[in-house]
Every structure is written in structure tokens, then in C-alpha cells.
Amino acid sequence: MAVPPEDQRSDKKIAWLKMVWSSVDYAVRICIVIFVADCLQRLFYVFKEYLLHRIYYLPEDRLTTIIKRAYTYNNKTVYLALLVILTGVTRFGRTNNLALLLPRGEPLLLIPLYWIFTYVQLSHSSLSYAHWIRDSHGLDYAAGMASSYFHGYLKLSLPERENDGLQKRMQQYEDMQNVKFGIKRLIILIPDEMFVNRVIQSEWLDKAEPLETQFINRAGVNRPFKHAVYRLNKKINGTTYYFAMEGATPMLTFFESMHFQLSATWQMQEMKREIWLKFCKHLQELLNNWPETRREVQLIIYNSHKQNGELQDVGDVLISHVLTHIEKEKKKHGLE
């Protein structure tokens, strides 16, 4: 087979490089068009917000706040803009021809097309809700419920303040009742169905006397904080254990909201598992990161139904969890 002459191969290489750089120039022009379209659209949002939604802003810094919100870009957008600028500067340095990078003609038609696609939310789907819930911004329903539950209840009632913390009350309960707690923490049940009965139902559990009621002043009201106690009527290693245990009330409230006509939306039904998982994750993070609560709560997160569709007995879930806990404690002390 004949080998192409050297000059012919050189011409092909030059033609190929020209094609590549021409594509790069075209991509830069398109990116400039899109950024200009986005900038103009954000300017439109500024006017719209200022004229139609003034009530959401304080008068003294209304316009400044609106502009700041409208022209806030995420890191990915900033990186892309820097890449386009760097590429454009590099190309201009090589060609010294700014006209190659400036949009003209047909690419300018992308501006109204961009506005149309944005208006109809072409890229929006139910996954958009899911991704938003998973983000760590603290504005979603799940994170809000977890934060409210933590700051308004757990962080108040569990730590030691005036000799009335959870550990102290559990110890007093054991001494007075001559019993033993299986886990020296408040157990919070969070089933995926989100529903927990007023009295936790199980063939293995009997309701016992609650822990001593704790009164804490909150926003001018002396509020009572109570923790229920249950007796496990099945002995583990010859011992009858007691547990301070309750369901996660925010999840029960969300469950009721989903099944109430005035508050239910299809998005809540669609995203209920996302919300359940985000609530559990965010609550666990709050508990672990706050020194006074990281050893005070044990979350038990479980499926409400077995694989065959039968309802899960919370007593079986608790027994399994306790056995795992005892095994961990044995290994821990064994290492020590």
C-alpha cells in the first residue's frame, strides 16, 4: 500500500487542527450567547421581583437583596464561565482576531430559545425535587422537621442541666423500680411508613411507668417533657429489659399531612421516601455533632413491612437491635 507523501500528511494535520479550533471558537460563541441570555433573564427577574413581590423584602435593602439573589451563581456555573473566558483569551492571543469569538447571525437566535426552554422548565422532573431534598441547604421539609425536633425537644430534654438529664432520670428509675434498661439512651422509632401508634403495639412489649416528667421553660411557657417506658416481656440472656422509647413525632405529623385533604400534595406522596431518609440522616447528623446529645439517643430506622408484605413487629426489631448492641458492648469491653 502506497504511503502518502509528507506534504499531504502535513496538509491533513493542518486541516484537522483548523477544524478543531473552529469548533472551539464556535463553542465559545455559543457559550457567550447562553450567558448573555441568562444575564438578561436574571435582569428581567429583578424587575419582576421588585414590582410584584416587594412585600418579601425589607424597604431599606430591597433592591440590593433582589439583585444579590438574582445574580448569585453556583460554583459549577462560575467554573464554566472561567473556562470560557480562559479559552477565549487563549484563542484571541493566538489569532488576534476578536471577531472569531463574538456571536453574530444565527447563534443570536438562541437567546429567545433559551428563554422559552427556561420558562417551560424543559429539564425539570420529579428527580429535581429529589435532588433538591438531598442537598445540604436546610430549606427542605425533611431538614426543617429534623431541626425543629432536635432544637425544640431533644436538645432541651436529654442533656444534664440541673441534675435532671436523661441519664440521671433513667438511673433513678432503675433504682426505684429495681429494673434494668437494655440501652441507656432514648430509643426513637422511625419506620418507613412513618406511622407509630399512641401506644407502641407488640406482643413482646408492655407499657410501663414513664420516666419522671421534666419541666423546662420554653418561650415563656413551663412545658412538660415526658418519655415513655416499655418492658420487653421476652428475656434476653436471662434478663428482663426496659426501654425509654417513642416514635418520631415529626414523621407522624408528616404522615398525617399526607393523608389530609387540605395539606396533601402529589409531591409529598411522590417524595415521601426521600423525605423519610433525609429526616433520618439530618437528625442523626445533628445528634452526633452536638456534644450533649451524641450519646443520648438511639435511632432505630426500619421497614414497616417484611419482604412478604406482613407488618413488622417492632418488638422483633427491638430485640434484634438489642442483641446487636449487647454484642458490640461485649467486644468493646473485651478489647479494653
Coordinates of C-alpha atoms in Angstrom, one line a residue:
M1 CA 0.0 0.0 0.0
A2 CA 1.3 3.4 -1.0
V3 CA 2.4 5.8 1.8
P4 CA 1.0 9.4 1.4
P5 CA 3.7 12.0 0.7
E6 CA 4.9 14.0 3.7
D7 CA 3.4 17.3 2.5
Q8 CA 0.0 15.6 2.0
R9 CA 0.0 14.3 5.6
S10 CA 1.0 17.7 6.8
D11 CA -1.9 19.3 5.0
K12 CA -4.3 16.8 6.6
K13 CA -2.9 17.6 10.0
I14 CA -3.3 21.3 9.4
A15 CA -6.9 20.9 8.1
W16 CA -7.7 18.8 11.2
L17 CA -6.3 21.4 13.6
K18 CA -8.2 24.1 11.8
M19 CA -11.4 22.1 12.2
V20 CA -10.8 21.6 15.9
W21 CA -10.0 25.3 16.6
S22 CA -13.0 26.3 14.5
S23 CA -15.2 24.1 16.7
V24 CA -13.7 25.6 19.8
D25 CA -14.4 29.1 18.5
Y26 CA -18.0 28.2 17.8
A27 CA -18.4 26.6 21.2
V28 CA -17.1 29.9 22.8
R29 CA -19.6 31.9 20.8
I30 CA -22.5 29.7 21.8
C31 CA -21.5 29.9 25.5
I32 CA -21.3 33.7 25.3
V33 CA -24.8 33.7 23.8
I34 CA -26.2 31.5 26.6
F35 CA -24.5 33.6 29.3
V36 CA -25.9 36.8 27.8
A37 CA -29.4 35.2 27.6
D38 CA -29.1 34.1 31.2
C39 CA -27.9 37.6 32.3
L40 CA -30.8 39.3 30.6
Q41 CA -33.3 36.8 32.0
R42 CA -31.9 37.5 35.5
L43 CA -32.3 41.2 34.9
F44 CA -36.0 40.5 34.0
Y45 CA -36.4 38.6 37.2
V46 CA -35.0 41.6 39.2
F47 CA -37.7 43.9 37.7
K48 CA -40.4 41.3 38.2
E49 CA -39.4 40.7 41.8
Y50 CA -39.1 44.4 42.6
L51 CA -42.5 45.2 41.1
L52 CA -44.6 42.2 42.1
H53 CA -43.0 40.8 45.2
R54 CA -41.9 43.8 47.2
I55 CA -43.5 42.5 50.4
Y56 CA -40.9 39.8 50.8
Y57 CA -38.1 42.3 51.3
L58 CA -37.2 45.0 53.8
P59 CA -37.6 48.5 52.3
E60 CA -34.1 49.7 53.2
D61 CA -32.3 47.0 51.2
R62 CA -34.9 45.7 48.9
L63 CA -33.2 46.3 45.6
T64 CA -29.8 45.2 46.8
T65 CA -31.1 41.9 48.1
I66 CA -33.1 41.2 44.9
I67 CA -30.0 41.9 42.7
K68 CA -27.8 39.7 45.0
R69 CA -30.3 36.8 44.9
A70 CA -30.8 37.2 41.1
Y71 CA -27.1 37.2 40.3
T72 CA -26.0 34.5 42.6
Y73 CA -24.3 31.7 40.7
N74 CA -23.4 28.2 41.9
N75 CA -19.8 27.0 41.7
K76 CA -20.2 24.9 38.6
T77 CA -21.5 27.9 36.7
V78 CA -18.6 30.1 37.8
Y79 CA -16.1 27.4 36.8
L80 CA -17.7 27.1 33.4
A81 CA -17.6 30.9 32.9
L82 CA -14.0 31.0 33.9
L83 CA -13.2 28.2 31.4
V84 CA -15.0 30.0 28.6
I85 CA -13.1 33.2 29.4
L86 CA -9.8 31.5 29.6
T87 CA -10.4 29.7 26.3
G88 CA -11.5 32.9 24.6
V89 CA -8.4 34.8 25.9
T90 CA -6.2 32.0 24.7
R91 CA -7.8 32.0 21.3
F92 CA -7.6 35.7 20.9
G93 CA -3.9 35.6 21.9
R94 CA -3.2 33.1 19.1
T95 CA -5.4 34.7 16.4
N96 CA -5.5 38.4 17.4
N97 CA -9.0 38.3 15.8
L98 CA -11.8 39.1 18.2
A99 CA -14.5 38.7 15.5
L100 CA -13.9 34.9 15.7
L101 CA -15.2 34.8 19.2
L102 CA -18.1 37.3 19.1
P103 CA -21.6 35.9 18.4
R104 CA -23.3 37.0 15.2
G105 CA -26.1 35.8 12.9
E106 CA -27.8 32.6 13.7
P107 CA -26.3 31.9 17.2
L108 CA -28.1 35.1 18.4
L109 CA -31.4 33.3 17.8
L110 CA -30.5 31.0 20.8
I111 CA -31.3 33.9 23.2
P112 CA -35.1 33.8 22.8
L113 CA -34.9 30.0 22.5
Y114 CA -33.1 29.8 25.8
W115 CA -35.8 31.9 27.4
I116 CA -38.5 29.6 26.1
F117 CA -36.8 26.5 27.3
T118 CA -36.2 28.0 30.8
Y119 CA -39.8 29.2 31.0
V120 CA -41.3 25.8 30.2
Q121 CA -38.7 24.2 32.6
L122 CA -37.6 21.7 30.0
S123 CA -35.1 19.9 32.3
H124 CA -37.5 19.8 35.3
S125 CA -38.7 16.4 36.5
S126 CA -39.6 14.7 39.8
L127 CA -35.9 14.0 40.1
S128 CA -35.4 17.7 40.5
Y129 CA -37.4 17.6 43.8
A130 CA -35.4 14.5 44.9
H131 CA -32.1 16.2 44.2
W132 CA -33.2 19.4 46.0
I133 CA -34.2 17.4 49.1
R134 CA -30.9 15.6 49.2
D135 CA -28.9 18.8 49.0
S136 CA -27.5 20.2 52.3
H137 CA -29.1 23.6 52.4
G138 CA -31.5 23.1 55.3
L139 CA -34.5 24.6 53.5
D140 CA -36.4 21.4 52.6
Y141 CA -39.3 19.9 54.6
A142 CA -37.3 17.0 56.0
A143 CA -34.3 19.0 57.3
G144 CA -36.8 21.5 58.8
M145 CA -38.6 18.8 60.7
A146 CA -35.4 17.3 61.9
S147 CA -34.0 20.6 63.1
S148 CA -37.2 21.5 64.8
Y149 CA -37.4 18.1 66.5
F150 CA -33.8 18.4 67.6
H151 CA -33.7 22.0 68.8
G152 CA -37.2 22.1 70.2
Y153 CA -37.3 18.8 72.0
L154 CA -34.2 16.5 72.1
K155 CA -31.6 19.2 72.8
L156 CA -33.7 20.5 75.6
S157 CA -34.9 17.4 77.4
L158 CA -32.0 15.0 77.2
P159 CA -28.8 16.8 78.4
E160 CA -27.9 17.2 82.0
R161 CA -28.9 20.6 83.3
E162 CA -30.0 20.7 86.9
N163 CA -29.5 17.1 87.8
D164 CA -32.5 16.1 85.6
G165 CA -30.9 14.8 82.4
L166 CA -32.0 11.6 80.7
Q167 CA -29.2 9.5 82.2
K168 CA -30.0 10.7 85.7
R169 CA -33.7 10.0 85.4
M170 CA -33.0 6.5 83.9
Q171 CA -30.7 5.7 86.8
Q172 CA -33.3 6.9 89.3
Y173 CA -35.9 4.8 87.5
E174 CA -33.7 1.7 87.7
D175 CA -33.0 2.2 91.4
M176 CA -36.7 2.9 92.4
Q177 CA -38.2 0.2 90.2
N178 CA -35.4 -2.4 90.6
V179 CA -35.2 -2.9 86.9
K180 CA -32.6 -2.6 84.1
F181 CA -32.6 -0.6 80.9
G182 CA -31.4 -2.5 77.8
I183 CA -30.0 0.6 76.2
K184 CA -29.1 3.7 78.3
R185 CA -30.5 6.0 75.6
L186 CA -33.8 7.3 74.4
I187 CA -34.8 5.0 71.6
I188 CA -36.6 6.7 68.7
L189 CA -38.5 4.6 66.2
I190 CA -38.6 5.8 62.6
P191 CA -40.4 3.3 60.4
D192 CA -40.5 4.0 56.7
E193 CA -44.3 4.1 56.8
M194 CA -43.8 7.0 59.4
F195 CA -46.8 5.9 61.5
V196 CA -46.4 4.9 65.1
N197 CA -49.4 4.2 67.4
R198 CA -50.0 6.3 70.5
V199 CA -49.1 3.2 72.5
I200 CA -46.4 1.1 70.7
Q201 CA -48.0 -2.2 69.9
S202 CA -46.1 -5.5 70.1
E203 CA -46.6 -9.0 71.5
W204 CA -43.2 -8.5 73.2
L205 CA -43.8 -5.1 74.7
D206 CA -45.7 -4.0 77.8
K207 CA -46.2 -0.3 78.7
A208 CA -44.6 0.6 82.0
E209 CA -44.5 3.7 84.1
P210 CA -42.9 6.7 82.3
L211 CA -39.8 8.4 83.3
E212 CA -40.1 11.4 85.7
T213 CA -41.7 14.4 83.9
Q214 CA -39.3 17.2 83.3
F215 CA -40.4 20.8 83.1
I216 CA -38.5 23.3 81.0
N217 CA -39.3 26.9 80.3
R218 CA -39.6 27.4 76.6
A219 CA -40.6 30.8 75.2
G220 CA -42.3 31.8 78.4
V221 CA -44.2 28.5 78.9
N222 CA -43.2 25.9 81.5
R223 CA -43.5 22.9 79.2
P224 CA -43.6 19.3 80.4
F225 CA -41.3 16.8 78.7
K226 CA -42.1 13.1 79.1
H227 CA -40.5 9.9 77.9
A228 CA -42.5 6.6 77.8
V229 CA -41.0 3.4 79.1
Y230 CA -41.7 -0.2 77.8
R231 CA -40.9 -3.6 79.3
L232 CA -39.7 -6.3 77.0
N233 CA -41.6 -9.4 78.2
K234 CA -39.1 -11.7 76.5
K235 CA -35.9 -12.2 78.5
I236 CA -32.6 -11.7 76.8
N237 CA -29.7 -13.7 78.4
G238 CA -32.0 -14.2 81.4
T239 CA -32.7 -10.5 81.9
T240 CA -35.9 -8.6 81.5
Y241 CA -35.0 -5.2 79.9
Y242 CA -36.8 -1.9 80.0
F243 CA -36.5 0.8 77.3
A244 CA -37.2 4.5 77.1
M245 CA -38.8 4.5 73.7
E246 CA -41.1 6.6 71.4
G247 CA -41.8 7.3 67.8
A248 CA -40.5 10.3 65.9
T249 CA -43.4 12.7 66.2
P250 CA -42.4 14.9 63.2
M251 CA -42.7 11.8 60.9
L252 CA -46.1 11.0 62.3
T253 CA -47.2 14.7 61.6
F254 CA -45.9 14.3 58.1
F255 CA -47.8 11.0 57.7
E256 CA -51.0 12.8 58.8
S257 CA -50.3 15.7 56.5
M258 CA -50.0 13.3 53.5
H259 CA -53.4 11.8 54.3
F260 CA -55.3 15.1 55.0
Q261 CA -57.0 16.7 52.0
L262 CA -56.2 20.3 52.9
S263 CA -52.4 19.7 53.2
A264 CA -51.7 16.7 51.0
T265 CA -49.9 17.2 47.6
W266 CA -48.8 14.7 45.0
Q267 CA -45.2 15.9 45.5
M268 CA -45.4 14.8 49.2
Q269 CA -46.6 11.4 48.2
E270 CA -44.0 11.1 45.4
M271 CA -41.1 12.2 47.7
K272 CA -42.2 10.6 51.0
R273 CA -39.3 8.1 51.0
E274 CA -36.8 10.9 50.1
I275 CA -38.2 13.0 53.0
W276 CA -38.0 10.0 55.4
L277 CA -34.4 9.2 54.5
K278 CA -33.3 12.9 54.6
F279 CA -35.1 13.3 58.0
C280 CA -33.2 10.3 59.5
K281 CA -29.9 11.4 58.0
H282 CA -30.1 15.1 59.1
L283 CA -31.4 14.2 62.6
Q284 CA -28.5 11.7 63.1
E285 CA -26.0 14.4 62.0
L286 CA -27.5 16.9 64.5
L287 CA -27.4 14.3 67.3
N288 CA -23.8 13.3 66.5
N289 CA -22.4 16.8 66.1
W290 CA -23.8 18.2 69.3
P291 CA -21.7 17.0 72.3
E292 CA -24.6 16.9 74.7
T293 CA -26.8 14.6 72.6
R294 CA -24.4 12.3 70.8
R295 CA -24.7 9.6 73.5
E296 CA -28.3 10.2 74.5
V297 CA -30.3 8.9 71.5
Q298 CA -30.5 5.7 69.5
L299 CA -32.4 5.9 66.3
I300 CA -34.0 2.7 65.1
I301 CA -34.8 3.1 61.3
Y302 CA -36.6 0.1 59.8
N303 CA -39.1 -1.0 57.2
S304 CA -42.7 -1.2 58.4
H305 CA -43.4 -4.4 56.4
K306 CA -41.4 -7.6 55.8
Q307 CA -40.5 -8.7 52.3
N308 CA -43.6 -11.0 52.2
G309 CA -45.8 -8.0 53.0
E310 CA -46.6 -8.8 56.6
L311 CA -46.4 -6.0 59.2
Q312 CA -43.1 -5.8 61.0
D313 CA -43.4 -6.4 64.8
V314 CA -41.5 -3.6 66.4
G315 CA -40.7 -5.9 69.3
D316 CA -38.7 -8.2 66.9
V317 CA -36.9 -5.1 65.5
L318 CA -36.1 -4.0 69.1
I319 CA -34.8 -7.5 70.1
S320 CA -32.6 -7.7 67.1
H321 CA -31.2 -4.3 67.8
V322 CA -30.6 -5.1 71.5
L323 CA -28.8 -8.3 70.7
T324 CA -26.5 -6.4 68.3
H325 CA -26.0 -3.7 70.9
I326 CA -25.0 -6.3 73.6
E327 CA -22.6 -8.0 71.2
K328 CA -20.9 -4.7 70.4
E329 CA -20.6 -3.9 74.1
K330 CA -19.0 -7.2 74.8
K331 CA -16.5 -6.7 72.0
K332 CA -15.8 -3.2 73.2
H333 CA -15.1 -4.3 76.8
G334 CA -13.2 -7.3 75.6
L335 CA -10.8 -5.0 73.7
E336 CA -10.4 -2.9 76.8

